[in-house]
XYZ file of N, CA and C in Angstrom:
465
model
N -17.142 41.692 28.050
C -15.952 40.880 27.958
C -16.162 39.692 27.018
N -17.338 39.062 27.112
C -17.653 37.906 26.284
C -17.673 38.303 24.800
N -18.181 39.449 24.445
C -18.255 39.921 23.068
C -16.857 40.132 22.501
N -15.954 40.653 23.324
C -14.592 40.883 22.862
C -13.880 39.563 22.563
N -14.058 38.566 23.425
C -13.438 37.243 23.201
C -13.968 36.621 21.919
N -15.283 36.729 21.732
C -15.908 36.161 20.525
C -15.382 36.863 19.275
N -15.245 38.174 19.339
C -14.738 38.941 18.203
C -13.292 38.564 17.908
N -12.481 38.434 18.952
C -11.077 38.040 18.782
C -10.997 36.630 18.186
N -11.815 35.718 18.701
C -11.812 34.342 18.194
C -12.193 34.296 16.720
N -13.233 35.018 16.340
C -13.659 35.070 14.937
C -12.545 35.675 14.085
N -11.888 36.699 14.583
C -10.781 37.323 13.854
C -9.626 36.362 13.638
N -9.271 35.616 14.679
C -8.177 34.634 14.575
C -8.544 33.526 13.581
N -9.772 33.029 13.647
C -10.210 31.978 12.717
C -10.213 32.487 11.281
N -10.682 33.704 11.054
C -10.706 34.276 9.706
C -9.288 34.439 9.167
N -8.358 34.904 10.012
C -6.971 35.058 9.582
C -6.354 33.699 9.242
N -6.654 32.695 10.050
C -6.151 31.347 9.774
C -6.675 30.799 8.470
N -7.950 31.030 8.214
C -8.542 30.566 6.955
C -7.907 31.266 5.774
N -7.674 32.574 5.882
C -7.051 33.334 4.810
C -5.642 32.833 4.544
N -4.859 32.608 5.589
C -3.501 32.096 5.420
C -3.496 30.701 4.810
N -4.444 29.863 5.195
C -4.547 28.510 4.626
C -4.824 28.582 3.135
N -5.727 29.450 2.725
C -6.053 29.590 1.307
C -4.860 30.089 0.516
N -4.109 31.034 1.082
C -2.933 31.548 0.387
C -1.861 30.472 0.268
N -1.704 29.657 1.275
C -0.694 28.597 1.246
C -1.034 27.522 0.225
N -2.311 27.341 -0.090
C -2.730 26.300 -1.014
C -2.857 26.789 -2.451
N -2.610 28.074 -2.699
C -2.728 28.628 -4.043
C -1.336 28.969 -4.548
N -0.985 28.455 -5.712
C 0.328 28.730 -6.278
C 0.440 30.216 -6.630
N 1.582 30.811 -6.350
C 1.791 32.224 -6.611
C 1.751 32.493 -8.106
N 0.978 33.507 -8.506
C 0.909 33.907 -9.902
C 0.150 32.958 -10.800
N -0.463 31.964 -10.260
C -1.185 30.973 -11.058
C -2.667 31.307 -11.067
N -3.235 31.424 -12.255
C -4.655 31.720 -12.369
C -5.388 30.459 -12.778
N -6.325 30.044 -11.964
C -7.088 28.838 -12.225
C -8.559 29.206 -12.262
N -9.235 28.879 -13.353
C -10.644 29.234 -13.486
C -11.579 28.105 -13.051
N -11.002 26.960 -12.711
C -11.828 25.831 -12.281
C -11.122 25.122 -11.143
N -11.842 24.315 -10.396
C -11.195 23.581 -9.294
C -10.110 22.651 -9.817
N -9.067 22.494 -9.043
C -7.970 21.598 -9.409
C -8.210 20.258 -8.744
N -8.146 19.178 -9.522
C -8.329 17.830 -8.975
C -7.038 17.057 -9.163
N -6.683 16.282 -8.172
C -5.516 15.430 -8.264
C -6.014 14.007 -8.431
N -5.752 13.431 -9.612
C -6.227 12.083 -9.891
C -5.075 11.218 -10.371
N -5.205 9.939 -10.169
C -4.217 8.990 -10.666
C -4.415 8.820 -12.170
N -3.360 8.497 -12.926
C -3.536 8.298 -14.364
C -4.484 7.140 -14.646
N -5.080 7.169 -15.832
C -5.988 6.098 -16.237
C -5.234 4.772 -16.210
N -5.960 3.705 -16.067
C -5.349 2.376 -16.055
C -4.501 2.184 -17.310
N -3.417 1.497 -17.139
C -2.516 1.253 -18.269
C -3.094 0.265 -19.270
N -4.199 -0.375 -18.928
C -4.784 -1.392 -19.804
C -6.052 -0.906 -20.502
N -6.236 0.397 -20.630
C -7.457 0.931 -21.242
C -7.272 1.377 -22.679
N -6.028 1.395 -23.165
C -5.761 1.911 -24.499
C -5.605 3.418 -24.512
N -5.590 4.039 -23.327
C -5.492 5.493 -23.231
C -4.112 5.968 -22.781
N -3.191 5.055 -22.491
C -1.858 5.420 -22.013
C -0.795 4.722 -22.846
N 0.342 5.385 -23.036
C 1.517 4.759 -23.640
C 2.307 4.116 -22.510
N 2.870 2.960 -22.757
C 3.645 2.267 -21.731
C 4.959 1.755 -22.295
N 5.915 1.635 -21.403
C 7.130 0.884 -21.691
C 6.908 -0.482 -21.066
N 7.238 -1.526 -21.808
C 7.121 -2.901 -21.310
C 8.529 -3.341 -20.927
N 8.737 -3.563 -19.634
C 10.081 -3.864 -19.152
C 10.111 -5.204 -18.436
N 10.975 -6.120 -18.920
C 11.107 -7.411 -18.233
C 11.671 -7.205 -16.830
N 11.314 -8.119 -15.930
C 11.815 -8.063 -14.557
C 12.805 -9.200 -14.365
N 14.077 -8.975 -14.097
C 14.788 -7.719 -14.290
C 15.152 -7.559 -15.755
N 15.546 -6.371 -16.156
C 15.997 -6.157 -17.526
C 15.687 -4.770 -18.041
N 16.063 -4.561 -19.292
C 15.860 -3.271 -19.950
C 14.564 -3.303 -20.753
N 14.066 -2.148 -21.106
C 12.796 -2.031 -21.820
C 12.819 -2.804 -23.137
N 11.675 -3.348 -23.495
C 11.494 -4.089 -24.745
C 11.418 -3.091 -25.897
N 12.103 -3.402 -26.988
C 12.019 -2.603 -28.201
C 11.813 -3.550 -29.369
N 10.841 -3.243 -30.194
C 10.581 -4.087 -31.363
C 10.031 -3.208 -32.481
N 10.484 -3.470 -33.682
C 10.033 -2.681 -34.824
C 10.369 -1.205 -34.678
N 11.480 -0.912 -33.968
C 11.889 0.472 -33.765
C 11.080 1.211 -32.716
N 10.217 0.507 -32.000
C 9.379 1.146 -30.989
C 9.685 0.581 -29.611
N 9.747 1.480 -28.625
C 9.913 1.017 -27.248
C 8.784 1.524 -26.361
N 7.768 2.127 -26.965
C 6.573 2.568 -26.243
C 5.361 1.957 -26.944
N 4.425 1.472 -26.140
C 3.299 0.731 -26.693
C 1.982 1.210 -26.097
N 0.905 0.928 -26.804
C -0.439 1.196 -26.299
C -1.141 -0.151 -26.215
N -1.613 -0.493 -25.020
C -2.294 -1.775 -24.798
C -3.793 -1.530 -24.993
N -4.290 -1.946 -26.158
C -5.669 -1.645 -26.541
C -6.562 -2.862 -26.313
N -7.569 -2.735 -25.435
C -8.445 -3.874 -25.156
C -9.255 -4.288 -26.378
N -9.343 -5.581 -26.576
C -10.176 -6.184 -27.611
C -10.832 -7.385 -26.941
N -12.021 -7.164 -26.376
C -12.650 -8.208 -25.574
C -11.827 -8.410 -24.316
N -11.429 -9.656 -24.025
C -10.608 -9.926 -22.837
C -9.123 -10.031 -23.170
N -8.751 -9.644 -24.390
C -7.351 -9.673 -24.827
C -6.934 -8.263 -25.232
N -5.673 -8.115 -25.659
C -5.139 -6.800 -25.981
C -4.335 -6.827 -27.268
N -4.508 -5.784 -28.077
C -3.579 -5.500 -29.156
C -2.459 -4.688 -28.518
N -1.220 -4.982 -28.865
C -0.085 -4.209 -28.362
C 0.400 -3.364 -29.532
N -0.035 -2.101 -29.549
C 0.256 -1.194 -30.660
C 1.598 -0.511 -30.448
N 2.337 -0.367 -31.558
C 3.622 0.330 -31.532
C 3.408 1.804 -31.872
N 4.482 2.584 -31.771
C 4.392 4.007 -32.104
C 4.165 4.233 -33.594
N 4.419 3.232 -34.420
C 4.192 3.361 -35.866
C 2.820 2.823 -36.268
N 1.935 2.633 -35.293
C 0.553 2.183 -35.502
C 0.445 0.764 -36.044
N 1.515 -0.029 -35.906
C 1.399 -1.453 -36.201
C 1.237 -2.157 -34.858
N 1.065 -3.470 -34.883
C 0.861 -4.233 -33.652
C 1.849 -5.382 -33.573
N 2.141 -5.791 -32.334
C 2.990 -6.975 -32.170
C 2.257 -8.181 -32.721
N 3.018 -9.078 -33.332
C 2.476 -10.308 -33.908
C 3.315 -11.480 -33.419
N 2.682 -12.413 -32.716
C 3.365 -13.616 -32.244
C 3.328 -14.658 -33.349
N 4.521 -15.110 -33.772
C 4.616 -16.165 -34.769
C 4.875 -17.498 -34.090
N 5.495 -18.431 -34.815
C 5.788 -19.753 -34.256
C 6.650 -19.639 -33.004
N 7.617 -18.782 -33.010
C 8.445 -18.494 -31.832
C 8.870 -17.039 -31.810
N 8.741 -16.373 -32.925
C 9.224 -15.005 -33.070
C 8.135 -13.975 -32.785
N 8.585 -12.763 -32.522
C 7.670 -11.637 -32.359
C 8.085 -10.581 -33.371
N 7.136 -10.193 -34.214
C 7.372 -9.164 -35.212
C 6.253 -8.133 -35.093
N 6.160 -7.242 -36.062
C 5.049 -6.301 -36.117
C 4.374 -6.420 -37.478
N 3.104 -6.067 -37.507
C 2.361 -6.033 -38.765
C 1.162 -5.100 -38.561
N 0.481 -4.711 -39.653
C -0.691 -3.841 -39.480
C -1.680 -4.455 -38.486
N -2.240 -3.615 -37.632
C -3.157 -4.096 -36.592
C -4.413 -4.713 -37.185
N -4.766 -5.892 -36.693
C -5.969 -6.595 -37.127
C -6.531 -7.354 -35.927
N -7.582 -6.816 -35.282
C -8.118 -7.472 -34.085
C -8.703 -8.862 -34.349
N -8.852 -9.248 -35.613
C -9.344 -10.588 -35.929
C -8.197 -11.590 -36.062
N -6.974 -11.128 -36.006
C -5.803 -11.991 -36.179
C -5.344 -12.512 -34.817
N -5.448 -13.807 -34.610
C -5.152 -14.427 -33.313
C -3.734 -14.131 -32.826
N -2.775 -14.052 -33.710
C -1.386 -13.801 -33.343
C -1.148 -12.409 -32.772
N -2.138 -11.534 -32.909
C -1.998 -10.178 -32.374
C -2.783 -9.970 -31.080
N -3.495 -10.966 -30.626
C -4.312 -10.838 -29.422
C -3.584 -11.454 -28.230
N -3.168 -10.580 -27.307
C -2.370 -11.007 -26.157
C -3.209 -10.978 -24.887
N -2.936 -11.928 -24.015
C -3.542 -11.955 -22.688
C -2.520 -11.368 -21.729
N -2.966 -10.436 -20.894
C -2.083 -9.807 -19.917
C -2.626 -10.158 -18.536
N -1.841 -10.942 -17.791
C -2.287 -11.498 -16.517
C -1.422 -10.989 -15.371
N -2.020 -10.376 -14.339
C -1.228 -9.921 -13.189
C -0.511 -11.096 -12.525
N 0.761 -10.852 -12.158
C 1.560 -11.875 -11.468
C 1.993 -11.414 -10.095
N 1.674 -10.188 -9.763
C 2.053 -9.573 -8.499
C 1.521 -8.156 -8.505
N 1.912 -7.358 -7.519
C 1.365 -6.006 -7.431
C 1.658 -5.143 -8.657
N 2.790 -5.339 -9.313
C 3.109 -4.501 -10.474
C 3.794 -5.285 -11.592
N 3.594 -6.597 -11.625
C 4.182 -7.413 -12.687
C 3.099 -8.194 -13.417
N 3.373 -8.469 -14.698
C 2.392 -9.124 -15.559
C 3.056 -10.193 -16.409
N 2.302 -11.233 -16.720
C 2.684 -12.205 -17.747
C 1.932 -11.793 -19.005
N 2.602 -11.869 -20.136
C 1.976 -11.535 -21.415
C 2.055 -12.778 -22.284
N 0.888 -13.253 -22.740
C 0.870 -14.499 -23.515
C 0.013 -14.349 -24.761
N 0.248 -15.290 -25.687
C -0.532 -15.370 -26.910
C -0.772 -16.842 -27.192
N -2.024 -17.239 -27.174
C -2.421 -18.615 -27.469
C -1.629 -19.636 -26.646
N -1.441 -19.344 -25.352
C -0.780 -20.283 -24.451
C 0.729 -20.187 -24.402
N 1.343 -19.403 -25.270
C 2.798 -19.206 -25.235
C 3.082 -17.822 -24.659
N 4.126 -17.724 -23.864
C 4.421 -16.487 -23.141
C 5.455 -15.633 -23.851
N 5.253 -14.330 -23.773
C 6.250 -13.379 -24.247
C 7.433 -13.496 -23.294
N 8.615 -13.766 -23.841
C 9.813 -13.994 -23.032
C 10.974 -13.215 -23.629
N 11.958 -12.950 -22.812
C 13.210 -12.365 -23.282
C 14.281 -13.430 -23.090
N 14.965 -13.792 -24.177
C 16.012 -14.815 -24.108
C 17.261 -14.229 -23.451
N 18.219 -15.088 -23.120
C 19.469 -14.621 -22.510
C 20.223 -13.692 -23.455
N 19.965 -13.798 -24.756
C 20.597 -12.915 -25.747
C 19.817 -11.625 -25.955
N 18.717 -11.432 -25.205
C 17.930 -10.200 -25.312
C 16.865 -10.221 -26.386
N 16.667 -11.398 -27.029
C 15.670 -11.514 -28.088
C 14.278 -11.714 -27.489
N 13.280 -11.077 -28.082
C 11.898 -11.235 -27.644
C 11.274 -12.391 -28.416
N 10.766 -13.385 -27.683
C 10.179 -14.580 -28.306
C 8.874 -14.930 -27.597
N 8.118 -15.851 -28.190
C 6.946 -16.419 -27.512
C 7.179 -17.913 -27.378
N 7.116 -18.397 -26.123
C 7.309 -19.819 -25.832
C 6.808 -20.086 -24.425
N 6.688 -21.329 -24.059
C 6.276 -21.703 -22.711
C 7.380 -22.492 -22.076
N 7.393 -22.713 -20.796
C 6.531 -22.151 -19.759
C 6.958 -20.722 -19.413
N 6.210 -20.088 -18.538
C 6.469 -18.711 -18.145
C 7.824 -18.580 -17.446
N 8.689 -17.720 -18.006
C 9.989 -17.430 -17.410
C 10.171 -15.930 -17.178
N 9.485 -15.115 -17.975
C 9.677 -13.668 -17.925
C 8.381 -12.968 -17.536
N 8.457 -12.098 -16.534
C 7.325 -11.224 -16.222
C 7.761 -9.791 -16.541
N 6.774 -8.914 -16.656
C 7.033 -7.548 -17.099
C 6.382 -6.536 -16.172
N 7.002 -5.373 -16.080
C 6.347 -4.224 -15.467
C 5.910 -3.316 -16.605
N 4.831 -2.591 -16.382
C 4.318 -1.641 -17.359
C 4.555 -0.252 -16.788
N 5.343 0.540 -17.485
C 5.705 1.865 -16.996
C 4.927 2.914 -17.769
N 4.196 3.736 -17.064
C 3.353 4.772 -17.668
C 4.230 5.831 -18.331
N 3.985 6.061 -19.611
C 4.743 7.062 -20.387
C 3.855 8.211 -20.847
N 2.654 8.323 -20.273
C 1.780 9.445 -20.611
C 0.627 9.048 -21.506
N -0.183 10.035 -21.897
C -1.361 9.764 -22.708
C -1.019 9.179 -24.071
N -1.873 8.298 -24.574
C -1.707 7.745 -25.920
C -1.998 8.860 -26.914
N -1.338 8.820 -28.012
C -1.556 9.823 -29.060
C -2.202 9.158 -30.253
N -3.232 9.810 -30.750
C -3.960 9.391 -31.950
C -3.730 8.027 -32.331
Protein backbone atom coordinates (compact mmCIF):
# COMPACT_ATOMS: atom_id res chain seq x y z
CA UNK A 1 0.00 0.00 0.00
CA UNK A 2 2.83 2.39 0.90
CA UNK A 3 4.53 1.83 -2.51
CA UNK A 4 1.32 2.66 -4.36
CA UNK A 5 0.87 5.95 -2.45
CA UNK A 6 4.48 6.90 -3.13
CA UNK A 7 4.09 6.09 -6.83
CA UNK A 8 0.86 8.10 -7.04
CA UNK A 9 2.47 11.04 -5.22
CA UNK A 10 5.50 11.02 -7.54
CA UNK A 11 3.14 10.83 -10.54
CA UNK A 12 1.08 13.80 -9.32
CA UNK A 13 4.23 15.88 -8.64
CA UNK A 14 5.68 15.04 -12.07
CA UNK A 15 2.41 16.01 -13.79
CA UNK A 16 2.32 19.28 -11.85
CA UNK A 17 5.88 20.08 -12.83
CA UNK A 18 5.13 19.34 -16.48
CA UNK A 19 2.04 21.57 -16.45
CA UNK A 20 4.00 24.37 -14.75
CA UNK A 21 6.70 24.23 -17.43
CA UNK A 22 4.12 24.32 -20.21
CA UNK A 23 2.35 27.29 -18.63
CA UNK A 24 5.62 29.24 -18.45
CA UNK A 25 6.66 28.59 -22.07
CA UNK A 26 5.12 30.70 -24.82
CA UNK A 27 3.37 28.61 -27.47
CA UNK A 28 5.41 28.23 -30.66
CA UNK A 29 8.32 30.22 -29.26
CA UNK A 30 11.77 28.71 -29.58
CA UNK A 31 14.32 29.97 -27.11
CA UNK A 32 17.89 28.69 -27.17
CA UNK A 33 18.96 30.46 -23.98
CA UNK A 34 17.39 31.32 -20.64
CA UNK A 35 15.07 34.32 -20.65
CA UNK A 36 15.88 37.05 -18.12
CA UNK A 37 13.60 39.88 -17.14
CA UNK A 38 15.63 42.96 -16.32
CA UNK A 39 14.88 46.63 -15.84
CA UNK A 40 16.24 48.99 -18.52
CA UNK A 41 19.66 50.53 -17.97
CA UNK A 42 19.73 53.74 -15.97
CA UNK A 43 18.61 56.74 -17.96
CA UNK A 44 21.79 58.57 -16.96
CA UNK A 45 24.33 56.17 -18.50
CA UNK A 46 24.29 57.41 -22.09
CA UNK A 47 22.76 54.10 -23.18
CA UNK A 48 19.08 55.17 -23.35
CA UNK A 49 17.12 57.78 -25.31
CA UNK A 50 14.85 59.90 -23.14
CA UNK A 51 12.13 62.45 -23.45
CA UNK A 52 12.67 65.36 -21.06
CA UNK A 53 9.28 66.49 -19.80
CA UNK A 54 8.63 69.42 -17.46
CA UNK A 55 6.36 68.73 -14.49
CA UNK A 56 3.63 69.57 -15.42
CA UNK A 57 3.88 70.14 -19.16
CA UNK A 58 4.63 68.74 -22.58
CA UNK A 59 7.91 67.23 -23.73
CA UNK A 60 10.84 69.56 -24.44
CA UNK A 61 11.80 69.99 -28.09
CA UNK A 62 14.85 71.90 -29.25
CA UNK A 63 16.73 71.95 -32.52
CA UNK A 64 14.03 69.73 -34.03
CA UNK A 65 14.69 67.00 -31.47
CA UNK A 66 12.44 65.79 -28.69
CA UNK A 67 14.50 62.73 -27.71
CA UNK A 68 17.86 63.04 -26.00
CA UNK A 69 20.76 60.95 -24.77
CA UNK A 70 22.18 61.97 -21.38
CA UNK A 71 25.88 61.18 -21.73
CA UNK A 72 27.99 61.26 -18.54
CA UNK A 73 31.10 63.42 -18.61
CA UNK A 74 32.60 63.20 -15.13
CA UNK A 75 29.86 64.32 -12.72
CA UNK A 76 28.00 66.28 -15.43
CA UNK A 77 26.13 65.35 -18.61
CA UNK A 78 26.11 66.25 -22.27
CA UNK A 79 22.49 66.33 -23.48
CA UNK A 80 22.75 64.97 -27.03
CA UNK A 81 20.02 65.49 -29.61
CA UNK A 82 18.94 63.06 -32.33
CA UNK A 83 21.07 65.05 -34.81
CA UNK A 84 24.22 64.34 -32.72
CA UNK A 85 24.53 67.93 -31.52
CA UNK A 86 24.27 68.91 -27.84
CA UNK A 87 22.26 71.41 -25.86
CA UNK A 88 24.17 74.62 -25.19
CA UNK A 89 23.23 76.99 -22.36
CA UNK A 90 23.88 80.61 -23.30
CA UNK A 91 23.32 83.80 -21.29
CA UNK A 92 19.63 82.89 -20.96
CA UNK A 93 18.91 80.89 -24.09
CA UNK A 94 19.25 77.22 -24.91
CA UNK A 95 20.42 76.26 -28.38
CA UNK A 96 22.30 73.35 -29.93
CA UNK A 97 25.83 73.10 -31.26
CA UNK A 98 28.36 70.35 -32.06
CA UNK A 99 29.10 68.34 -28.91
CA UNK A 100 32.23 69.42 -27.05
CA UNK A 101 32.75 67.99 -23.54
CA UNK A 102 35.29 70.76 -22.84
CA UNK A 103 32.66 73.47 -23.38
CA UNK A 104 31.17 74.54 -20.04
CA UNK A 105 27.85 75.61 -21.60
CA UNK A 106 27.21 72.02 -22.66
CA UNK A 107 27.87 70.38 -19.29
CA UNK A 108 24.66 69.98 -17.30
CA UNK A 109 24.15 68.84 -13.73
CA UNK A 110 21.14 66.57 -13.25
CA UNK A 111 19.98 66.45 -9.63
CA UNK A 112 17.16 64.25 -8.27
CA UNK A 113 14.31 66.28 -6.75
CA UNK A 114 12.01 63.40 -5.89
CA UNK A 115 11.40 59.78 -6.82
CA UNK A 116 11.11 60.54 -10.55
CA UNK A 117 11.83 64.26 -10.99
CA UNK A 118 15.08 66.08 -11.69
CA UNK A 119 16.48 69.60 -11.76
CA UNK A 120 18.74 70.27 -14.73
CA UNK A 121 21.27 73.08 -14.36
CA UNK A 122 24.29 74.60 -16.05
CA UNK A 123 26.79 76.67 -14.09
CA UNK A 124 24.23 77.47 -11.36
CA UNK A 125 21.36 78.41 -13.69
CA UNK A 126 18.44 76.01 -14.10
CA UNK A 127 16.83 74.71 -17.25
CA UNK A 128 13.32 76.19 -17.11
CA UNK A 129 10.24 76.38 -19.28
CA UNK A 130 8.72 79.88 -19.45
CA UNK A 131 4.95 80.50 -19.42
CA UNK A 132 5.25 80.92 -23.22
CA UNK A 133 6.79 77.43 -23.54
CA UNK A 134 10.32 78.69 -24.23
CA UNK A 135 13.27 76.72 -22.85
CA UNK A 136 15.69 78.99 -20.96
CA UNK A 137 18.41 78.81 -18.31
CA UNK A 138 17.93 81.03 -15.25
CA UNK A 139 17.64 80.84 -11.47
CA UNK A 140 16.07 80.10 -9.03
CA UNK A 141 14.68 76.62 -9.67
CA UNK A 142 11.08 76.74 -10.93
CA UNK A 143 10.88 73.77 -13.31
CA UNK A 144 11.59 70.11 -12.60
CA UNK A 145 11.57 67.37 -15.22
CA UNK A 146 10.73 63.71 -15.58
CA UNK A 147 12.89 61.55 -17.82
CA UNK A 148 10.87 59.14 -19.92
CA UNK A 149 12.65 56.08 -21.30
CA UNK A 150 12.35 55.91 -25.10
CA UNK A 151 14.53 52.84 -25.66
CA UNK A 152 18.17 52.14 -26.45
CA UNK A 153 20.42 54.95 -27.70
CA UNK A 154 21.42 54.62 -31.31
CA UNK A 155 24.96 55.16 -32.54
